Every structure is written in structure tokens, then in C-alpha cells.
PDB file of C-alpha atoms and ligand atoms in Angstrom:
ATOM      1  CA  MET U   1       5.203   0.315 -13.863  1.00  0.00           C
ATOM      2  CA  ARG U   2       2.245   1.026 -11.595  1.00  0.00           C
ATOM      3  CA  LEU U   3       1.996   4.116  -9.428  1.00  0.00           C
ATOM      4  CA  GLY U   4       0.200   3.653  -6.121  1.00  0.00           C
ATOM      5  CA  VAL U   5      -0.697   6.999  -4.613  1.00  0.00           C
ATOM      6  CA  ASN U   6      -0.523   7.023  -0.832  1.00  0.00           C
ATOM      7  CA  ILE U   7      -3.113   9.490   0.472  1.00  0.00           C
ATOM      8  CA  ASP U   8      -2.417   9.164   4.220  1.00  0.00           C
ATOM      9  CA  HIS U   9      -1.401  12.797   4.496  1.00  0.00           C
ATOM     10  CA  VAL U  10      -4.756  14.045   3.301  1.00  0.00           C
ATOM     11  CA  ALA U  11      -6.040  12.392   6.470  1.00  0.00           C
ATOM     12  CA  THR U  12      -3.123  13.851   8.458  1.00  0.00           C
ATOM     13  CA  LEU U  13      -4.345  17.332   7.533  1.00  0.00           C
ATOM     14  CA  ARG U  14      -7.919  16.507   8.497  1.00  0.00           C
ATOM     15  CA  GLN U  15      -6.859  14.965  11.809  1.00  0.00           C
ATOM     16  CA  ALA U  16      -4.802  18.082  12.644  1.00  0.00           C
ATOM     17  CA  ARG U  17      -8.170  19.732  13.326  1.00  0.00           C
ATOM     18  CA  ARG U  18     -10.233  16.606  14.030  1.00  0.00           C
ATOM     19  CA  THR U  19     -12.649  17.914  11.424  1.00  0.00           C
ATOM     20  CA  VAL U  20     -14.198  16.469   8.253  1.00  0.00           C
ATOM     21  CA  GLU U  21     -11.975  18.037   5.600  1.00  0.00           C
ATOM     22  CA  PRO U  22     -10.022  17.345   3.482  1.00  0.00           C
ATOM     23  CA  GLU U  23     -11.647  14.021   2.714  1.00  0.00           C
ATOM     24  CA  PRO U  24      -9.303  11.123   1.830  1.00  0.00           C
ATOM     25  CA  VAL U  25     -12.033   9.500  -0.266  1.00  0.00           C
ATOM     26  CA  TYR U  26     -12.181  12.565  -2.491  1.00  0.00           C
ATOM     27  CA  ALA U  27      -8.383  12.418  -2.857  1.00  0.00           C
ATOM     28  CA  ALA U  28      -8.670   8.769  -3.849  1.00  0.00           C
ATOM     29  CA  LEU U  29     -11.195   9.610  -6.553  1.00  0.00           C
ATOM     30  CA  LEU U  30      -9.087  12.475  -7.910  1.00  0.00           C
ATOM     31  CA  ALA U  31      -5.964  10.292  -7.988  1.00  0.00           C
ATOM     32  CA  GLN U  32      -7.982   7.674  -9.859  1.00  0.00           C
ATOM     33  CA  GLU U  33      -9.118  10.316 -12.388  1.00  0.00           C
ATOM     34  CA  ALA U  34      -5.469  11.315 -12.818  1.00  0.00           C
ATOM     35  CA  LEU U  35      -4.753   7.683 -13.805  1.00  0.00           C
ATOM     36  CA  ALA U  36      -3.117   6.481 -10.624  1.00  0.00           C
ATOM     37  CA  ASP U  37      -2.896   2.695 -10.814  1.00  0.00           C
ATOM     38  CA  GLY U  38      -3.809   2.168  -7.194  1.00  0.00           C
ATOM     39  CA  ILE U  39      -4.591   3.872  -3.904  1.00  0.00           C
ATOM     40  CA  THR U  40      -2.482   3.129  -0.849  1.00  0.00           C
ATOM     41  CA  VAL U  41      -3.487   3.858   2.739  1.00  0.00           C
ATOM     42  CA  HIS U  42      -1.865   2.882   6.016  1.00  0.00           C
ATOM     43  CA  LEU U  43      -4.316   2.110   8.791  1.00  0.00           C
ATOM     44  CA  ARG U  44      -2.012   2.637  11.745  1.00  0.00           C
ATOM     45  CA  GLU U  45      -2.691   1.128  15.154  1.00  0.00           C
ATOM     46  CA  ASP U  46      -2.682   4.648  16.639  1.00  0.00           C
ATOM     47  CA  ARG U  47      -5.102   5.888  13.893  1.00  0.00           C
ATOM     48  CA  ARG U  48      -3.061   9.056  13.590  1.00  0.00           C
ATOM     49  CA  HIS U  49      -4.229   9.716  10.038  1.00  0.00           C
ATOM     50  CA  ILE U  50      -6.391   7.190   8.169  1.00  0.00           C
ATOM     51  CA  GLN U  51      -9.445   6.028  10.142  1.00  0.00           C
ATOM     52  CA  ASP U  52     -11.282   2.721   9.772  1.00  0.00           C
ATOM     53  CA  SER U  53     -14.208   4.448   8.047  1.00  0.00           C
ATOM     54  CA  ASP U  54     -11.840   5.940   5.418  1.00  0.00           C
ATOM     55  CA  VAL U  55     -10.639   2.487   4.442  1.00  0.00           C
ATOM     56  CA  TYR U  56     -14.175   1.116   3.999  1.00  0.00           C
ATOM     57  CA  GLN U  57     -15.337   4.208   2.138  1.00  0.00           C
ATOM     58  CA  ILE U  58     -12.344   4.287  -0.223  1.00  0.00           C
ATOM     59  CA  LYS U  59     -12.630   0.567  -0.927  1.00  0.00           C
ATOM     60  CA  SER U  60     -16.306   0.942  -1.787  1.00  0.00           C
ATOM     61  CA  VAL U  61     -15.902   3.802  -4.300  1.00  0.00           C
ATOM     62  CA  ILE U  62     -12.638   3.301  -6.160  1.00  0.00           C
ATOM     63  CA  LYS U  63     -12.363   1.127  -9.255  1.00  0.00           C
ATOM     64  CA  ILE U  64      -8.583   0.770  -9.071  1.00  0.00           C
ATOM     65  CA  PRO U  65      -6.871  -1.561  -6.567  1.00  0.00           C
ATOM     66  CA  LEU U  66      -6.627  -0.627  -2.896  1.00  0.00           C
ATOM     67  CA  ASN U  67      -3.322  -1.412  -1.211  1.00  0.00           C
ATOM     68  CA  LEU U  68      -3.727  -1.494   2.567  1.00  0.00           C
ATOM     69  CA  GLU U  69      -0.532  -0.952   4.535  1.00  0.00           C
ATOM     70  CA  MET U  70      -0.821  -2.664   7.879  1.00  0.00           C
ATOM     71  CA  SER U  71       1.129  -3.988  10.823  1.00  0.00           C
ATOM     72  CA  LEU U  72       0.876  -7.511  12.221  1.00  0.00           C
ATOM     73  CA  ASN U  73      -1.498  -6.332  14.964  1.00  0.00           C
ATOM     74  CA  GLU U  74      -4.443  -8.756  15.187  1.00  0.00           C
ATOM     75  CA  GLU U  75      -7.098  -6.030  15.335  1.00  0.00           C
ATOM     76  CA  ILE U  76      -5.766  -4.506  12.105  1.00  0.00           C
ATOM     77  CA  VAL U  77      -5.433  -7.953  10.518  1.00  0.00           C
ATOM     78  CA  ASN U  78      -9.125  -8.565  11.225  1.00  0.00           C
ATOM     79  CA  ILE U  79     -10.063  -5.234   9.638  1.00  0.00           C
ATOM     80  CA  ALA U  80      -8.084  -6.261   6.557  1.00  0.00           C
ATOM     81  CA  PHE U  81     -10.063  -9.529   6.400  1.00  0.00           C
ATOM     82  CA  ASP U  82     -13.277  -7.536   6.519  1.00  0.00           C
ATOM     83  CA  VAL U  83     -12.255  -4.828   4.009  1.00  0.00           C
ATOM     84  CA  LYS U  84     -10.660  -7.290   1.573  1.00  0.00           C
ATOM     85  CA  PRO U  85      -8.297  -4.861  -0.168  1.00  0.00           C
ATOM     86  CA  HIS U  86      -6.745  -6.020  -3.418  1.00  0.00           C
ATOM     87  CA  GLN U  87      -3.374  -6.047  -1.690  1.00  0.00           C
ATOM     88  CA  ALA U  88      -2.051  -5.836   1.859  1.00  0.00           C
ATOM     89  CA  THR U  89       1.457  -4.545   2.475  1.00  0.00           C
ATOM     90  CA  ILE U  90       2.766  -5.578   5.864  1.00  0.00           C
ATOM     91  CA  VAL U  91       4.907  -2.910   7.484  1.00  0.00           C
ATOM     92  CA  PRO U  92       6.609  -2.618  10.869  1.00  0.00           C
ATOM     93  CA  GLU U  93       5.045  -0.097  13.221  1.00  0.00           C
ATOM     94  CA  ASN U  94       6.458   1.790  16.136  1.00  0.00           C
ATOM     95  CA  ARG U  95       4.302   4.312  17.950  1.00  0.00           C
ATOM     96  CA  GLN U  96       7.054   6.895  18.412  1.00  0.00           C
ATOM     97  CA  GLU U  97       8.062   7.063  14.754  1.00  0.00           C
ATOM     98  CA  ILE U  98       7.172  10.008  12.502  1.00  0.00           C
ATOM     99  CA  THR U  99       6.806   7.626   9.581  1.00  0.00           C
ATOM    100  CA  THR U 100       7.728   3.996   8.840  1.00  0.00           C
ATOM    101  CA  GLU U 101      11.430   3.955   9.663  1.00  0.00           C
ATOM    102  CA  GLY U 102      12.703   0.720   8.206  1.00  0.00           C
ATOM    103  CA  GLY U 103      11.644  -2.508   6.665  1.00  0.00           C
ATOM    104  CA  LEU U 104       9.897  -5.363   8.416  1.00  0.00           C
ATOM    105  CA  ASP U 105      12.310  -7.830  10.010  1.00  0.00           C
ATOM    106  CA  VAL U 106      10.784 -10.943   8.449  1.00  0.00           C
ATOM    107  CA  VAL U 107      13.614 -13.140   9.747  1.00  0.00           C
ATOM    108  CA  SER U 108      12.933 -12.327  13.414  1.00  0.00           C
ATOM    109  CA  ASN U 109       9.143 -12.452  13.036  1.00  0.00           C
ATOM    110  CA  ALA U 110       8.905 -15.362  10.617  1.00  0.00           C
ATOM    111  CA  GLU U 111       6.243 -17.379  12.479  1.00  0.00           C
ATOM    112  CA  ARG U 112       3.859 -14.475  12.933  1.00  0.00           C
ATOM    113  CA  VAL U 113       4.436 -13.167   9.400  1.00  0.00           C
ATOM    114  CA  ARG U 114       3.859 -16.622   7.894  1.00  0.00           C
ATOM    115  CA  ASP U 115       0.580 -16.936   9.798  1.00  0.00           C
ATOM    116  CA  VAL U 116      -0.739 -13.509   8.743  1.00  0.00           C
ATOM    117  CA  VAL U 117       0.419 -13.977   5.127  1.00  0.00           C
ATOM    118  CA  LYS U 118      -1.410 -17.295   4.935  1.00  0.00           C
ATOM    119  CA  ARG U 119      -4.647 -15.983   6.387  1.00  0.00           C
ATOM    120  CA  LEU U 120      -4.620 -12.939   4.078  1.00  0.00           C
ATOM    121  CA  LYS U 121      -3.885 -15.102   1.034  1.00  0.00           C
ATOM    122  CA  ASP U 122      -6.624 -17.563   2.018  1.00  0.00           C
ATOM    123  CA  ARG U 123      -9.025 -14.634   1.645  1.00  0.00           C
ATOM    124  CA  GLY U 124      -7.762 -13.804  -1.835  1.00  0.00           C
ATOM    125  CA  ILE U 125      -5.666 -10.795  -0.782  1.00  0.00           C
ATOM    126  CA  VAL U 126      -2.313 -10.302  -2.516  1.00  0.00           C
ATOM    127  CA  VAL U 127       0.395  -9.970   0.150  1.00  0.00           C
ATOM    128  CA  SER U 128       3.452  -7.771  -0.068  1.00  0.00           C
ATOM    129  CA  LEU U 129       6.097  -7.383   2.661  1.00  0.00           C
ATOM    130  CA  PHE U 130       7.812  -4.036   3.127  1.00  0.00           C
ATOM    131  CA  ILE U 131      11.473  -4.913   3.683  1.00  0.00           C
ATOM    132  CA  ASP U 132      14.939  -3.436   3.418  1.00  0.00           C
ATOM    133  CA  PRO U 133      16.853  -4.417   0.289  1.00  0.00           C
ATOM    134  CA  LEU U 134      18.707  -7.292   1.963  1.00  0.00           C
ATOM    135  CA  GLU U 135      19.059 -10.777   0.512  1.00  0.00           C
ATOM    136  CA  TRP U 136      18.270 -12.616   3.744  1.00  0.00           C
ATOM    137  CA  GLN U 137      15.025 -10.670   4.187  1.00  0.00           C
ATOM    138  CA  VAL U 138      14.077 -11.474   0.577  1.00  0.00           C
ATOM    139  CA  ASP U 139      14.800 -15.167   1.197  1.00  0.00           C
ATOM    140  CA  GLU U 140      12.604 -15.163   4.291  1.00  0.00           C
ATOM    141  CA  ALA U 141       9.826 -13.251   2.483  1.00  0.00           C
ATOM    142  CA  LYS U 142       9.818 -16.008  -0.105  1.00  0.00           C
ATOM    143  CA  ARG U 143       9.851 -18.714   2.584  1.00  0.00           C
ATOM    144  CA  VAL U 144       6.857 -17.263   4.443  1.00  0.00           C
ATOM    145  CA  GLY U 145       4.821 -17.245   1.230  1.00  0.00           C
ATOM    146  CA  ALA U 146       4.617 -13.555   0.266  1.00  0.00           C
ATOM    147  CA  ASP U 147       3.505 -12.743  -3.278  1.00  0.00           C
ATOM    148  CA  ALA U 148       5.558  -9.563  -3.432  1.00  0.00           C
ATOM    149  CA  ILE U 149       8.076  -7.493  -1.551  1.00  0.00           C
ATOM    150  CA  GLU U 150       8.186  -3.711  -1.400  1.00  0.00           C
ATOM    151  CA  PHE U 151      11.709  -2.444  -0.943  1.00  0.00           C
ATOM    152  CA  HIS U 152      12.168   0.399   1.487  1.00  0.00           C
ATOM    153  CA  THR U 153      13.853   3.180  -0.481  1.00  0.00           C
ATOM    154  CA  GLY U 154      14.487   5.353   2.593  1.00  0.00           C
ATOM    155  CA  ASN U 155      18.270   4.853   2.644  1.00  0.00           C
ATOM    156  CA  TYR U 156      18.454   5.845  -1.003  1.00  0.00           C
ATOM    157  CA  ALA U 157      16.184   8.859  -0.459  1.00  0.00           C
ATOM    158  CA  ASN U 158      18.061  10.032   2.639  1.00  0.00           C
ATOM    159  CA  ALA U 159      21.577   9.538   1.246  1.00  0.00           C
ATOM    160  CA  LYS U 160      23.756  12.505   2.164  1.00  0.00           C
ATOM    161  CA  SER U 161      26.045  12.466  -0.865  1.00  0.00           C
ATOM    162  CA  GLN U 162      25.953  11.433  -4.491  1.00  0.00           C
ATOM    163  CA  LYS U 163      28.366   8.583  -3.734  1.00  0.00           C
ATOM    164  CA  GLU U 164      26.166   7.281  -0.921  1.00  0.00           C
ATOM    165  CA  ARG U 165      23.097   7.556  -3.150  1.00  0.00           C
ATOM    166  CA  GLU U 166      24.816   5.496  -5.851  1.00  0.00           C
ATOM    167  CA  ILE U 167      25.742   2.819  -3.326  1.00  0.00           C
ATOM    168  CA  GLU U 168      22.156   2.625  -2.034  1.00  0.00           C
ATOM    169  CA  LEU U 169      20.795   2.520  -5.572  1.00  0.00           C
ATOM    170  CA  GLU U 170      23.062  -0.371  -6.409  1.00  0.00           C
ATOM    171  CA  LYS U 171      21.987  -2.284  -3.287  1.00  0.00           C
ATOM    172  CA  LEU U 172      18.385  -1.652  -4.282  1.00  0.00           C
ATOM    173  CA  SER U 173      18.837  -2.760  -7.837  1.00  0.00           C
ATOM    174  CA  ASP U 174      20.762  -5.929  -6.815  1.00  0.00           C
ATOM    175  CA  ALA U 175      17.997  -6.794  -4.346  1.00  0.00           C
ATOM    176  CA  CYS U 176      15.332  -6.221  -7.029  1.00  0.00           C
ATOM    177  CA  ARG U 177      17.100  -8.602  -9.387  1.00  0.00           C
ATOM    178  CA  TYR U 178      17.444 -11.177  -6.633  1.00  0.00           C
ATOM    179  CA  ALA U 179      13.784 -10.938  -5.557  1.00  0.00           C
ATOM    180  CA  LYS U 180      12.578 -11.302  -9.125  1.00  0.00           C
ATOM    181  CA  SER U 181      14.831 -14.335  -9.620  1.00  0.00           C
ATOM    182  CA  LEU U 182      12.953 -15.977  -6.714  1.00  0.00           C
ATOM    183  CA  GLY U 183       9.639 -15.281  -8.433  1.00  0.00           C
ATOM    184  CA  LEU U 184       8.542 -12.425  -6.165  1.00  0.00           C
ATOM    185  CA  HIS U 185       6.795  -9.351  -7.517  1.00  0.00           C
ATOM    186  CA  VAL U 186       8.934  -6.307  -6.839  1.00  0.00           C
ATOM    187  CA  HIS U 187       7.614  -2.999  -5.485  1.00  0.00           C
ATOM    188  CA  ALA U 188       9.401  -0.031  -3.925  1.00  0.00           C
ATOM    189  CA  GLY U 189       8.629   3.087  -1.985  1.00  0.00           C
ATOM    190  CA  HIS U 190       9.282   5.505   0.827  1.00  0.00           C
ATOM    191  CA  GLY U 191      10.860   8.931   0.584  1.00  0.00           C
ATOM    192  CA  LEU U 192      10.553   9.059  -3.201  1.00  0.00           C
ATOM    193  CA  THR U 193      10.157  12.576  -4.607  1.00  0.00           C
ATOM    194  CA  TYR U 194       9.942  14.370  -7.953  1.00  0.00           C
ATOM    195  CA  GLU U 195      13.694  14.911  -7.665  1.00  0.00           C
ATOM    196  CA  ASN U 196      14.845  11.385  -6.812  1.00  0.00           C
ATOM    197  CA  VAL U 197      12.255   9.048  -8.376  1.00  0.00           C
ATOM    198  CA  LYS U 198      13.767   8.543 -11.827  1.00  0.00           C
ATOM    199  CA  PRO U 199      16.766   6.294 -11.006  1.00  0.00           C
ATOM    200  CA  VAL U 200      14.454   4.029  -8.992  1.00  0.00           C
ATOM    201  CA  ALA U 201      11.774   4.030 -11.692  1.00  0.00           C
ATOM    202  CA  ALA U 202      14.494   2.969 -14.135  1.00  0.00           C
ATOM    203  CA  ILE U 203      15.084  -0.324 -12.295  1.00  0.00           C
ATOM    204  CA  ASP U 204      13.592  -2.817 -14.705  1.00  0.00           C
ATOM    205  CA  GLU U 205      12.371  -5.374 -12.141  1.00  0.00           C
ATOM    206  CA  ILE U 206      10.218  -2.910 -10.180  1.00  0.00           C
ATOM    207  CA  GLU U 207       6.531  -3.233 -11.058  1.00  0.00           C
ATOM    208  CA  GLU U 208       5.003  -0.800  -8.581  1.00  0.00           C
ATOM    209  CA  LEU U 209       6.016   2.369  -6.754  1.00  0.00           C
ATOM    210  CA  ASN U 210       4.070   3.655  -3.764  1.00  0.00           C
ATOM    211  CA  ILE U 211       4.504   7.371  -3.229  1.00  0.00           C
ATOM    212  CA  GLY U 212       2.725   9.617  -0.761  1.00  0.00           C
ATOM    213  CA  HIS U 213       4.339  12.561   0.979  1.00  0.00           C
ATOM    214  CA  SER U 214       5.883  14.202  -2.068  1.00  0.00           C
ATOM    215  CA  ILE U 215       2.731  13.906  -4.190  1.00  0.00           C
ATOM    216  CA  ILE U 216       0.456  15.258  -1.454  1.00  0.00           C
ATOM    217  CA  SER U 217       2.946  18.077  -0.780  1.00  0.00           C
ATOM    218  CA  LYS U 218       2.975  19.121  -4.416  1.00  0.00           C
ATOM    219  CA  SER U 219      -0.796  18.894  -4.588  1.00  0.00           C
ATOM    220  CA  VAL U 220      -1.047  21.780  -2.104  1.00  0.00           C
ATOM    221  CA  PHE U 221       0.321  24.032  -4.849  1.00  0.00           C
ATOM    222  CA  VAL U 222      -0.761  22.442  -8.126  1.00  0.00           C
ATOM    223  CA  GLY U 223      -3.737  20.286  -7.184  1.00  0.00           C
ATOM    224  CA  LEU U 224      -3.771  16.524  -6.721  1.00  0.00           C
ATOM    225  CA  LYS U 225      -4.548  15.575 -10.314  1.00  0.00           C
ATOM    226  CA  GLU U 226      -1.643  17.618 -11.639  1.00  0.00           C
ATOM    227  CA  ALA U 227       0.659  16.288  -8.895  1.00  0.00           C
ATOM    228  CA  VAL U 228      -0.185  12.690  -9.853  1.00  0.00           C
ATOM    229  CA  ARG U 229       0.184  13.478 -13.550  1.00  0.00           C
ATOM    230  CA  LEU U 230       3.647  15.007 -13.038  1.00  0.00           C
ATOM    231  CA  MET U 231       4.851  12.003 -11.045  1.00  0.00           C
ATOM    232  CA  ARG U 232       3.522   9.596 -13.653  1.00  0.00           C
ATOM    233  CA  GLN U 233       5.303  11.561 -16.343  1.00  0.00           C
ATOM    234  CA  LEU U 234       8.680  11.254 -14.568  1.00  0.00           C
ATOM    235  CA  ILE U 235       8.156   7.523 -14.112  1.00  0.00           C
ATOM    236  CA  GLN U 236       7.247   7.098 -17.797  1.00  0.00           C
ATOM    237  CA  GLU U 237      10.338   9.045 -18.876  1.00  0.00           C
ATOM    238  CA  ALA U 238      12.547   6.775 -16.771  1.00  0.00           C
ATOM    239  CA  ARG U 239      10.874   3.657 -18.229  1.00  0.00           C
ATOM    240  CA  TRP U 240      11.187   4.884 -21.835  1.00  0.00           C
ATOM    241  CA  LYS U 241      14.942   5.009 -21.337  1.00  0.00           C
ATOM    242  CA  LEU U 242      14.780   1.272 -20.626  1.00  0.00           C
ATOM    243  CA  ALA U 243      12.871   0.471 -23.796  1.00  0.00           C
TER     244      ALA U 243
HETATM  245  N1  PXP B 301       5.436   2.387   1.128  1.00  0.00           N
HETATM  246  C1  PXP B 301       5.276   2.099   2.436  1.00  0.00           C
HETATM  247  C2  PXP B 301       5.252   0.657   2.836  1.00  0.00           C
HETATM  248  C3  PXP B 301       5.086   3.112   3.390  1.00  0.00           C
HETATM  249  O1  PXP B 301       4.932   2.784   4.698  1.00  0.00           O
HETATM  250  C4  PXP B 301       5.048   4.446   2.957  1.00  0.00           C
HETATM  251  C5  PXP B 301       4.783   5.537   3.952  1.00  0.00           C
HETATM  252  O2  PXP B 301       3.522   5.373   4.490  1.00  0.00           O
HETATM  253  C6  PXP B 301       5.197   4.709   1.585  1.00  0.00           C
HETATM  254  C7  PXP B 301       5.417   3.664   0.696  1.00  0.00           C
HETATM  255  C8  PXP B 301       5.137   6.086   1.043  1.00  0.00           C
HETATM  256  O3  PXP B 301       6.204   6.846   1.562  1.00  0.00           O
HETATM  257  P1  PXP B 301       6.260   8.387   1.269  1.00  0.00           P
HETATM  258  O4  PXP B 301       5.089   9.005   1.957  1.00  0.00           O
HETATM  259  O5  PXP B 301       7.572   8.797   1.852  1.00  0.00           O
HETATM  260  O6  PXP B 301       6.177   8.560  -0.220  1.00  0.00           O
END
């Protein structure tokens, strides 16, 4: 299972002062040294954290894959064409939200999604769609030509009781099985923490987890390399149980 480290919140801290530190590119290099499998950044339309220059700089220095989270906005799509990340993950975007609040509604936006997926794939970029764990969204993701889906784990992460968490985990694991049966690569992320990651990491079909807030939060106290190492360790422990 690959761990993609989302470093948006290093940029959030920098933008809080509109200064030059901390530098996201340095975070990307440290995460790489700590054996992260990929670096994830979200270039939002409002540029509230990651800036265009960060994306170019990170892409030019890292040796591991760059996963660019992006909306369907044409300006951002054109930046993706220019940057040529290894992978683009298409997410919904709403200016008022604190963070991505739900999965992309592929069914309602099928034409636009199909067009962007095709143009990204034509340029050799792997395309993943960030969706809720719902069969009809998986079906549509397959129909529009996505290579992968990333399941939104927010409902699992925000569950208020153990019972609710179990229900969300089951929905997630059923959706993972279904997506894999259609030949899609299966990723997951959002709201995953050191406390709640293991049951998700234990879902056999998931190939990649993208985790940001919790890793960057821990890094404030233990440093980024140690924070990445600890998360990787939890993921490995969950996978060993499968073996
Ligand atoms: N995956 C996607 C598609 C996201 O939009 C985000 C948040 O930017 C994440 C994963 C990481 O979420 P978190 O910061 O809660 O770990």
C-alpha cells in the first residue's frame, strides 16, 4: 500500500503570514526521505494554501510521484497539462468549505468529467476521481474512463459512535471490492489519523492512502520525517495482519 503525503498545510502555515516559510518543497523532500511513496498537493482555485510555483517546484525536485488534486476548473486543468504530474485526482471544490467536504458527483457532471479525464489521459497523466463510496458513482467513474477512484473516508473518520464507524467501514470496504471488480485502482483518503487509519489500511483492495492534516499536525511535535515514519508503520502493521 502506498502512502501519499499531502503537504497542503505546510503551505497553509506559510500563507497565514504571506511569508516564505515553511516551504512546501522542503516538506516534500523530507517526506520523500522518510519513504513516502508520493507527494500530494491540492492547487485550489482560491490558492488558499498551495501556489502555482509550489507545484512546479515540487514536481521538478521530487523523485517520487506527484499527485495533483484539482477541480474541473479550466484554468487549473491547463496548469495540470503544463505541470504533468504523475497523477491527477479530481475533487469537487466549493469556496466556502474549510476542506473538501464530499466526493465528486461524477453522475451529475459526467460530460465535463469525461472531457477532462480524456485530456489528462491523452497527456499521459493517471486520473483518479475522488468520490463517495457509492456504487453508482463508481459505475460512472468507470464509464467516464478514470484509471482510479479515491474513496472519501470522511464519513468513516467523522462517525460519532463505534456502531456508525463500523457501518461506514463496511460501506467503504464493499465499495472498494466493487471498484476493483470493475478494474479500477482503489485509493482512499480524507480525515485519516494515527488513531483511525488501521481499519482502512486493512482493506485489501486499497492501493494508496492520501493523508495530510494528521501527518502535518504530528510533525509540529515530532518532525515531518518521524510523523511520516509513524504513519507508515501503522499502515504496515495493518497490512501484515492481512498477509
Ligand atoms: N484526499 C483528497 C482527495 C483530499 O482532498 C484531501 C484533503 O486535501 C486528502 C486526501 C487528505 O485529507 P486529510 O488532510 O484530512 O488527511
